[in-house]
Short mmCIF file of C-alpha atoms in Angstrom, two decimals:
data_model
loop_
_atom_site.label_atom_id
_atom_site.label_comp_id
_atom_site.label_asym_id
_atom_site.label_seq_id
_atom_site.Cartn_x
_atom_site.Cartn_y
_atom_site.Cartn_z
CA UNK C 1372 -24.70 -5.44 -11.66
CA UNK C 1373 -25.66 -7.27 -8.73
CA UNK C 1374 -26.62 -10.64 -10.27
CA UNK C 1375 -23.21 -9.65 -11.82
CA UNK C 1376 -21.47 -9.44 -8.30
CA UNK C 1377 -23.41 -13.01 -6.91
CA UNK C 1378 -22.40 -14.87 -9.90
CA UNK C 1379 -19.02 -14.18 -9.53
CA UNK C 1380 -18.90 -14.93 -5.26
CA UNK C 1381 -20.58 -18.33 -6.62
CA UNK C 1382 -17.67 -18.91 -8.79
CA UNK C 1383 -14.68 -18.04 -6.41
CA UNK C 1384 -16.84 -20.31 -4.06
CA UNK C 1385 -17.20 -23.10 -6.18
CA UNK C 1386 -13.28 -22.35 -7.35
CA UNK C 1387 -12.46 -22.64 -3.34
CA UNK C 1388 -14.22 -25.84 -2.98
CA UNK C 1389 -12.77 -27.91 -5.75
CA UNK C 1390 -8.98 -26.76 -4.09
CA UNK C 1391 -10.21 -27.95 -0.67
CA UNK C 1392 -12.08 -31.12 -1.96
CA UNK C 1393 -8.43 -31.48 -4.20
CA UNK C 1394 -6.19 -31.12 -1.16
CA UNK C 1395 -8.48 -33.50 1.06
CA UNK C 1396 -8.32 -36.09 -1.84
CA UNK C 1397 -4.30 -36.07 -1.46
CA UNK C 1398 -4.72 -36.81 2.11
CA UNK C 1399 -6.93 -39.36 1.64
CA UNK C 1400 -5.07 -41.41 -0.50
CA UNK C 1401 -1.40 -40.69 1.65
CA UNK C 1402 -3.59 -41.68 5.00
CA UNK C 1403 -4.15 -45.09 2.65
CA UNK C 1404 -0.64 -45.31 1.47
CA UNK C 1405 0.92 -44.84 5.21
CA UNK C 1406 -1.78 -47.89 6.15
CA UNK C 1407 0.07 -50.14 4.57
CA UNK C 1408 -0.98 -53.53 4.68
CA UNK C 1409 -3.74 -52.34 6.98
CA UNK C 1410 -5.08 -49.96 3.77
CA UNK C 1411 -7.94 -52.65 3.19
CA UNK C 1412 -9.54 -52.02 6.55
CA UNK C 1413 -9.86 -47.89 5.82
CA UNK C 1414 -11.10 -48.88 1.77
CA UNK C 1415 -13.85 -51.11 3.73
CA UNK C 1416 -15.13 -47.45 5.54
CA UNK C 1417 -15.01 -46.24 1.94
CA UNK C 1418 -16.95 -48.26 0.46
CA UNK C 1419 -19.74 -48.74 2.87
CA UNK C 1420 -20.49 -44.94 2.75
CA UNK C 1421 -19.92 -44.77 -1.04
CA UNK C 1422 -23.72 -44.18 -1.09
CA UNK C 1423 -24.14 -41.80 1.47
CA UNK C 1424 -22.15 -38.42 1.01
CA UNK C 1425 -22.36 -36.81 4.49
CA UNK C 1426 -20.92 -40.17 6.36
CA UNK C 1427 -18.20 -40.53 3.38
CA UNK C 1428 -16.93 -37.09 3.93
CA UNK C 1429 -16.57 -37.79 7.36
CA UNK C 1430 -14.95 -41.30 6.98
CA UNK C 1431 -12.58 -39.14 4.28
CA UNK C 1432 -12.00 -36.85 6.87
CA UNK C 1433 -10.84 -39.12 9.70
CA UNK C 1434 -8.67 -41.01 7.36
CA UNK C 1435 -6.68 -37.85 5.98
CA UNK C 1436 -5.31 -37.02 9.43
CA UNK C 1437 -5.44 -40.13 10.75
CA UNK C 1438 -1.76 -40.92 9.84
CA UNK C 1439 -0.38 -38.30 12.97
CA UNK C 1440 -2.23 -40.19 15.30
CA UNK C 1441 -0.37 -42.64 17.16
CA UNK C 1442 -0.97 -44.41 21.08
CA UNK C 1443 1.93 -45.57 23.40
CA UNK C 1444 2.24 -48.80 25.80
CA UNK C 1445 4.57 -50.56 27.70
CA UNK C 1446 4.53 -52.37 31.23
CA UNK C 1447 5.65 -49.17 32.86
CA UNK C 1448 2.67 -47.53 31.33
CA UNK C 1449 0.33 -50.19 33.08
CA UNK C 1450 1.77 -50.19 35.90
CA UNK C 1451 1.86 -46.83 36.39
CA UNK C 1452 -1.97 -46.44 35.29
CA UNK C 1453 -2.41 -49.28 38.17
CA UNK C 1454 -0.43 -47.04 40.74
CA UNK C 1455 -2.86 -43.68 40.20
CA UNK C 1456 -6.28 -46.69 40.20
CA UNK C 1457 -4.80 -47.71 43.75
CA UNK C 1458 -4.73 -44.17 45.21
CA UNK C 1459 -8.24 -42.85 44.44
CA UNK C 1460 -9.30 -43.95 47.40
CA UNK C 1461 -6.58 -41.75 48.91
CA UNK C 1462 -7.27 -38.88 47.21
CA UNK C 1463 -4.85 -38.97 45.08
CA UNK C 1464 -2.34 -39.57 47.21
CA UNK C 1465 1.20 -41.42 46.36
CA UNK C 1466 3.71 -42.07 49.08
CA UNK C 1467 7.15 -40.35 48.50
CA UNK C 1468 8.80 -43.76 48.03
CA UNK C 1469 6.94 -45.27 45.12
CA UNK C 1470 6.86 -41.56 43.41
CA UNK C 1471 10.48 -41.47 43.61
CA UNK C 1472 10.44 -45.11 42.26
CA UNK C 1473 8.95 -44.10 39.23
CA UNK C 1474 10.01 -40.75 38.35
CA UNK C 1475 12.24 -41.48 35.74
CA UNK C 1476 9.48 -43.12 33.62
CA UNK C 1477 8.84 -41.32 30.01
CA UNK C 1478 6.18 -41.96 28.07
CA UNK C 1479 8.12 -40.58 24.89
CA UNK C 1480 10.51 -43.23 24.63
CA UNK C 1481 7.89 -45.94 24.28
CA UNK C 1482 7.22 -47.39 20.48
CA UNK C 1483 4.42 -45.67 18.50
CA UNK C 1484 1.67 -47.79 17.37
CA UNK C 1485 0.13 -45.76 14.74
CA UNK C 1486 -3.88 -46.05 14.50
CA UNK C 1487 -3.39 -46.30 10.63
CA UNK C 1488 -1.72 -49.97 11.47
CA UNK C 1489 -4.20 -51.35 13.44
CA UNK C 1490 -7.57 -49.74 13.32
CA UNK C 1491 -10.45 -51.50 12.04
CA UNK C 1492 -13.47 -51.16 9.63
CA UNK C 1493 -15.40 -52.22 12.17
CA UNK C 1494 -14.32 -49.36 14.89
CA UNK C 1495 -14.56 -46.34 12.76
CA UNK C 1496 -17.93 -47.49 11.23
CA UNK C 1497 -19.65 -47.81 14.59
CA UNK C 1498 -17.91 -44.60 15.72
CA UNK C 1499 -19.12 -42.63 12.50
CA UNK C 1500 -23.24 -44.45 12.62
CA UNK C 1501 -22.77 -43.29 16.34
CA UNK C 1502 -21.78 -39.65 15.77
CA UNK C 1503 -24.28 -39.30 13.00
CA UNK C 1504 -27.26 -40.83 14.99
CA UNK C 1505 -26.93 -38.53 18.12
CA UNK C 1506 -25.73 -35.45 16.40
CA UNK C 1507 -28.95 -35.38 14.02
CA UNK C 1508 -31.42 -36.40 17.18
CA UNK C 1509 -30.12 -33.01 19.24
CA UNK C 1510 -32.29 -30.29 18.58
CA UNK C 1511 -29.04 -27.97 18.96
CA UNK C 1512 -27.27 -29.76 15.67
CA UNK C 1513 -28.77 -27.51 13.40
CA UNK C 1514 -26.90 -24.49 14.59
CA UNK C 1515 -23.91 -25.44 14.06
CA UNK C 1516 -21.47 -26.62 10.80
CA UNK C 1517 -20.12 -30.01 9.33
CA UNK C 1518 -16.79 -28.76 9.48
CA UNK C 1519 -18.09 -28.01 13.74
CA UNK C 1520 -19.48 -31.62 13.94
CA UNK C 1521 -16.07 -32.96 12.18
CA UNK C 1522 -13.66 -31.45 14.87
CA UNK C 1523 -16.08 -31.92 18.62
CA UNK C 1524 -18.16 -34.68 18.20
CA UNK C 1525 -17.19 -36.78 15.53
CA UNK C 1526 -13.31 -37.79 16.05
CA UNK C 1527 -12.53 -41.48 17.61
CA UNK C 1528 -9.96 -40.72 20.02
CA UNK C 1529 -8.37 -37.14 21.65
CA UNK C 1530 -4.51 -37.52 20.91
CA UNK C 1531 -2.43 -40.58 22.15
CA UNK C 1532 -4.71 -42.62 24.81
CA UNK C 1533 -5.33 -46.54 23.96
CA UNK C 1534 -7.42 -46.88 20.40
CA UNK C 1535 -10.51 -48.12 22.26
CA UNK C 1536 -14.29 -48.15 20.78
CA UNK C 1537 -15.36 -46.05 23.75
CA UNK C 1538 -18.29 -44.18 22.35
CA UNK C 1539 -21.34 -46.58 22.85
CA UNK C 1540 -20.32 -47.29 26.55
CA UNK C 1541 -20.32 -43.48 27.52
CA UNK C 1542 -23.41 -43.20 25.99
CA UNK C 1543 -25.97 -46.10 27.44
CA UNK C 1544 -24.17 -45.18 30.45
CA UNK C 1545 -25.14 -41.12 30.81
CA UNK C 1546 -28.49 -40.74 28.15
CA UNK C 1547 -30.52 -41.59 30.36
CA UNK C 1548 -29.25 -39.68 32.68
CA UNK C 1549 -29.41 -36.09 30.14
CA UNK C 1550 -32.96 -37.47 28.84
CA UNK C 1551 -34.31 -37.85 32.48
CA UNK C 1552 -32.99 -34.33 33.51
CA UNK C 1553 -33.34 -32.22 31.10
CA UNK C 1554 -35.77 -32.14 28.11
CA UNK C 1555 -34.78 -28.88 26.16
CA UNK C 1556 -33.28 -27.44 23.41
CA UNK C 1557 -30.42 -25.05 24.99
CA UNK C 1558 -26.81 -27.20 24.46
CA UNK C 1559 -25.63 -25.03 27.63
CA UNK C 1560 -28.04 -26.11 29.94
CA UNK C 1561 -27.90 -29.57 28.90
CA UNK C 1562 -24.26 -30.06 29.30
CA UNK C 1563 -24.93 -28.02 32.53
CA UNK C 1564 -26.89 -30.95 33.33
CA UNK C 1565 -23.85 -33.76 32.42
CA UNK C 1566 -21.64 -31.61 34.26
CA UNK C 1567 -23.26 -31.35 37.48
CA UNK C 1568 -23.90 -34.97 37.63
CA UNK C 1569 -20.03 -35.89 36.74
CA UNK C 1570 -19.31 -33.20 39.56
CA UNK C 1571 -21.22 -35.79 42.18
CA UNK C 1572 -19.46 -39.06 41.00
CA UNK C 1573 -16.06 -37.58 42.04
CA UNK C 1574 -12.59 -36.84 40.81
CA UNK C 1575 -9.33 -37.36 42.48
CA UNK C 1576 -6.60 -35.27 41.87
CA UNK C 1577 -2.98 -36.32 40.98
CA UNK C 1578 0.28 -34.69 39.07
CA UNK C 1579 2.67 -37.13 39.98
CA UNK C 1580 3.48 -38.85 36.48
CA UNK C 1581 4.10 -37.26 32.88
CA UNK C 1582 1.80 -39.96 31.45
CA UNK C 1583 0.26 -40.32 28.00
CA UNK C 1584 -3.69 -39.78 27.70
CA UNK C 1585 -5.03 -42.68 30.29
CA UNK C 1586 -7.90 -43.44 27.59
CA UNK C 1587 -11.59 -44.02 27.42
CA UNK C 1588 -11.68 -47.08 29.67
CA UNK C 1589 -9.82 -46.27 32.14
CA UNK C 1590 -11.49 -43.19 33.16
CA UNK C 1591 -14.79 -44.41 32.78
CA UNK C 1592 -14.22 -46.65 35.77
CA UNK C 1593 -11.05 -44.19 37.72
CA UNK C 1594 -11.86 -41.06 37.87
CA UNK C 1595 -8.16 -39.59 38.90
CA UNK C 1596 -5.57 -37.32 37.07
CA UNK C 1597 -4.55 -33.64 36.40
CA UNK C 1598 -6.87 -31.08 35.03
CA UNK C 1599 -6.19 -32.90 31.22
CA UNK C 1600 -7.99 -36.07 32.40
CA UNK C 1601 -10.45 -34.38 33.66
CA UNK C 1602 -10.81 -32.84 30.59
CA UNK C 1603 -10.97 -35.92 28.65
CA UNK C 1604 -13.65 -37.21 30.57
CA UNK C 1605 -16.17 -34.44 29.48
CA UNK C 1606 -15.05 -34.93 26.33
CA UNK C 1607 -15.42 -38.36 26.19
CA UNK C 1608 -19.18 -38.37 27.95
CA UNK C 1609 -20.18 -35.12 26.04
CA UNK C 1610 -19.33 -35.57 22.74
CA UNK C 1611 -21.15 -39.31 23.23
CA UNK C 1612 -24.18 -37.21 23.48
CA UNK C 1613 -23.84 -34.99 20.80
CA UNK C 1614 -22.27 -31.99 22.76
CA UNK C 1615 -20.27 -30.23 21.20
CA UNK C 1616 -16.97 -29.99 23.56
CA UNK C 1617 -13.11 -29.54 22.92
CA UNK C 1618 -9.97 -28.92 25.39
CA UNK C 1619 -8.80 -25.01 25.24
CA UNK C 1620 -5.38 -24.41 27.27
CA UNK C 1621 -2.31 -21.98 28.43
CA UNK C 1622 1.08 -23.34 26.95
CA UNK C 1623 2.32 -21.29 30.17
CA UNK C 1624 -0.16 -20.49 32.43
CA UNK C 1625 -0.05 -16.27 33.86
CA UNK C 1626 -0.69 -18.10 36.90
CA UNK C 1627 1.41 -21.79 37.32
CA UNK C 1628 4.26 -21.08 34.90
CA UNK C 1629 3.22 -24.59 33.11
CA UNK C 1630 0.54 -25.46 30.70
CA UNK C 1631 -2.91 -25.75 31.87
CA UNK C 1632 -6.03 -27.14 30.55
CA UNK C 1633 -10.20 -26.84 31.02
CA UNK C 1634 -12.80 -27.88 28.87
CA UNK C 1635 -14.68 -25.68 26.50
CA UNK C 1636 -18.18 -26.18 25.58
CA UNK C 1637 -18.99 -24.66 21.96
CA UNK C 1638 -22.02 -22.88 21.89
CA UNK C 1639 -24.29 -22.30 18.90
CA UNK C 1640 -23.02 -18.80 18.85
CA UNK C 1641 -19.07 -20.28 18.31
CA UNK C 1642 -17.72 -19.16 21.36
CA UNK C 1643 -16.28 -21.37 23.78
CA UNK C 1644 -18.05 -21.66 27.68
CA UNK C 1645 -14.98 -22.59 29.55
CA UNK C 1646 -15.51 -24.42 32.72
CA UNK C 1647 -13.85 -26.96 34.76
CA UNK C 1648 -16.14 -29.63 35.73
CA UNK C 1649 -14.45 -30.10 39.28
CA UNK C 1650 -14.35 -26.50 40.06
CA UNK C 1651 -16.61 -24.13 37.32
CA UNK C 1652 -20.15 -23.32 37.24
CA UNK C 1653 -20.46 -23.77 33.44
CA UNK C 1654 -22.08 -20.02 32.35
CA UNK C 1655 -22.54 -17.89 29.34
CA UNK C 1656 -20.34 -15.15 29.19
CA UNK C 1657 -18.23 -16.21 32.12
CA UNK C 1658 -14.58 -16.95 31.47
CA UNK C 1659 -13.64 -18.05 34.71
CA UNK C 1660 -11.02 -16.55 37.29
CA UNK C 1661 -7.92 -17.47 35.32
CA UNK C 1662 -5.10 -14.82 34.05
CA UNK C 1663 -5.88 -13.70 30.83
CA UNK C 1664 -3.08 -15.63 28.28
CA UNK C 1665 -2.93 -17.09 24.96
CA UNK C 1666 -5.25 -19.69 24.45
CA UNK C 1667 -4.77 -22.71 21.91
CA UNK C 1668 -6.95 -25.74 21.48
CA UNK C 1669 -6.00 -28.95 20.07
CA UNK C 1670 -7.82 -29.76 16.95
CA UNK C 1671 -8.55 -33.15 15.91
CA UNK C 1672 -8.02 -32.10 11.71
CA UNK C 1673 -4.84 -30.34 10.16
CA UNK C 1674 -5.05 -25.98 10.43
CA UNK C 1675 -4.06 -24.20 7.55
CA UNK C 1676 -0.68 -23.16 7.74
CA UNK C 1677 -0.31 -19.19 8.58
CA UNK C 1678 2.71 -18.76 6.73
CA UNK C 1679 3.84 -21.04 4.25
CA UNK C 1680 6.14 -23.65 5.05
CA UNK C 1681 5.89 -23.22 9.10
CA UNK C 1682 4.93 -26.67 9.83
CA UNK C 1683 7.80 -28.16 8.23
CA UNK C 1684 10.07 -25.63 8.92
CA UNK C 1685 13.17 -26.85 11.66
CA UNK C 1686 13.68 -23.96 13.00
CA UNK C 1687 10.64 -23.44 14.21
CA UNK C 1688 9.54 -24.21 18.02
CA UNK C 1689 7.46 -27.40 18.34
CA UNK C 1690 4.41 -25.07 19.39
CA UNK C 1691 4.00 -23.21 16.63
CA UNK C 1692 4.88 -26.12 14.00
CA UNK C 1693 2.22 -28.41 15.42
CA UNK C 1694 -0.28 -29.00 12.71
CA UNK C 1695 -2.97 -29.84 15.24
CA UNK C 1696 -3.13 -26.66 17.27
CA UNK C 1697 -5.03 -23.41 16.76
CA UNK C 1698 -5.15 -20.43 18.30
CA UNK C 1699 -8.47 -20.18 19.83
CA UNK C 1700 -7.79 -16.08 21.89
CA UNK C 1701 -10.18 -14.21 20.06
CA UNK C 1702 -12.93 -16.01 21.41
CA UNK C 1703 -11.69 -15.15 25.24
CA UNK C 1704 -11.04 -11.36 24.58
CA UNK C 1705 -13.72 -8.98 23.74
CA UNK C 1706 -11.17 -6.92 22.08
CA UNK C 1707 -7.96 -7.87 20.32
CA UNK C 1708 -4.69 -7.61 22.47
CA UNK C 1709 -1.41 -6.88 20.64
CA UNK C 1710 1.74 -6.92 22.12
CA UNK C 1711 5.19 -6.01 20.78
CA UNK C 1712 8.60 -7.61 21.63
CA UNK C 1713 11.56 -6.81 20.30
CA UNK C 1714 14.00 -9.85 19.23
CA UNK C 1715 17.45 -9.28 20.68
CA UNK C 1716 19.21 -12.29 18.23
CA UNK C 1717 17.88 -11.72 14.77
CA UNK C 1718 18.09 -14.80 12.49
CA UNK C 1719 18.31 -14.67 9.06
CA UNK C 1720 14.93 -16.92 7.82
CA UNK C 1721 11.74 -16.33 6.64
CA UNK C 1722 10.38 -16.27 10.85
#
């Protein structure tokens, strides 16, 4: 009866696997349609991994959602960026009549240029041989999943910053730097390490714009922004050294009334160690001295819809129709937290 019982969970898993390796396939081949002329560049990445099956199913991977990733520029952008560089050296400070200068500025209503257009063979190879070649040298790699390696160390970019090869310059500039301090085999103490160390080079602080991402480059040189760049700069410098990191935030903070972001180190165990490298000691077990509130991270691969139809769907807020975002709570609550509102204006759809 038992052989009975593992035969058939070895079916309904191999059953599972051909519908995921199925659906991936389709979004492989519409991230190579919605290249376009550019197609030849993502069949190149194809074809040099056709030989190695790890590699090609992360190639496949960044390819299928690469079509909902996009960057934005103008002069405004620039010069804005150049504004922020000028006042690190002021703390962060912007006088009242520049500010009010630029405060009509929106990112938003800048063209797209979609990565699928304009990335190259050439970027997402050395990104991938990267990845792979850290990832498999940390002792701590082995604790954790593909799917784990796919979503925090792997991806190219974090959402709409400049397409820049940025990987290989955050790492010759901090390995060193985590070989010379800390030899073990704990990922907590070794980011503990990075953190520290990215504590003493400084941060300036500054909300003044609504920018897009300010990218790999820029940061590695300006270290100046809001608690998101911040964020981005641990990811950039961790994930170059095979450290598992994403960006975990309130859409409406219990304590600012806005959205609010920190940086969330995955630990073997799955759960996050949140910790803001400006502010937080980065400890086990320690969820800081926020408000409890919903938490949702940004994922770099498409979520499986919870109810069908919800991410195309009109009616439903932005929020909770974004592909790219999961709800990430249970891991900050030791016990599940319901809470029951009634709706005062019923409406007559499936939500």
């Amino acid at each position: 009866m038992k052989h009975i019982y593992n035969w058939l969970l070895l079916l309904l898993y191999a059953i599972l696997l051909m519908a995921c390796n199925k659906e991936l396939d389709r979004r492989v081949e519409r991230g190579l349609q919605f290249a376009g002329e550019n197609r030849k560049e993502l069949e190149k990445v194809l074809e040099h991994y056709k030989k190695e099956p790890e590699k090609l199913q992360a190639a496949r991977f960044l390819i299928a959602n690469m079509p909902n990733y996009h960057s934005y520029t103008s002069w405004e952008v620039d010069s804005l960026k150049n504004i922020i560089k000028s006042a690190i050296p002021l703390k962060g400070f912007i006088l009242k009549d520049i500010k009010e200068k630029w405060k009509g500025v929106y990112f938003q209503k800048d063209s797209k240029i979609y990565d699928s257009h304009i990335i190259t063979s050439k970027l997402l190879i050395e990104n991938i041989d990267l990845s792979f070649e850290i990832w498999q040298n940390r002792p701590w790699s082995k604790r954790y999943t593909f799917d784990d390696f796919c979503e925090y160390i792997l991806p190219y970019r974090i959402e709409n910053e400049p397409l820049e090869n940025w990987r290989k310059m955050y790492y010759e500039r901090y390995a060193s730097v985590l070989d010379s301090l800390y030899k073990g085999n704990d990922v907590v103490e070794a980011a503990k390490v990075i953190v520290n160390y990215l504590k003493n080079e400084g941060f300036a602080s500054n909300h003044d714009f609504i920018l897009p991402h300010l990218g790999a480059s820029f940061l590695f040189e300006n270290r100046i922004g809001s608690c998101l760049e911040n964020c981005d700069i641990t990811t950039y410098v961790l994930r170059a050294l095979g450290i598992p990191v994403a960006t975990d935030y309130y859409q409406i903070s219990p304590v600012f009334q806005s959205r609010h972001y920190w940086s969330a180190l995955i630990d073997t165990t799955g759960l996050p160690v949140p910790f803001n490298y400006t502010e937080e000691e980065m400890t086990r077990g320690y969820y800081g001295k926020r408000k409890a509130g919903k938490v949702f991270r940004r994922m770099f691969g498409v979520q499986p819809e919870r109810y069908s139809g919800l991410y195309t769907n009109s009616t439903v807020p932005a929020l909770f129709s974004d592909p790219f975002i999961k709800d990430v709570s249970n891991g900050y609550f030791r016990n599940t937290i319901e809470v029951t509102i009634p709706a005062k204006n019923k409406k007559e759809n499936q939500f």
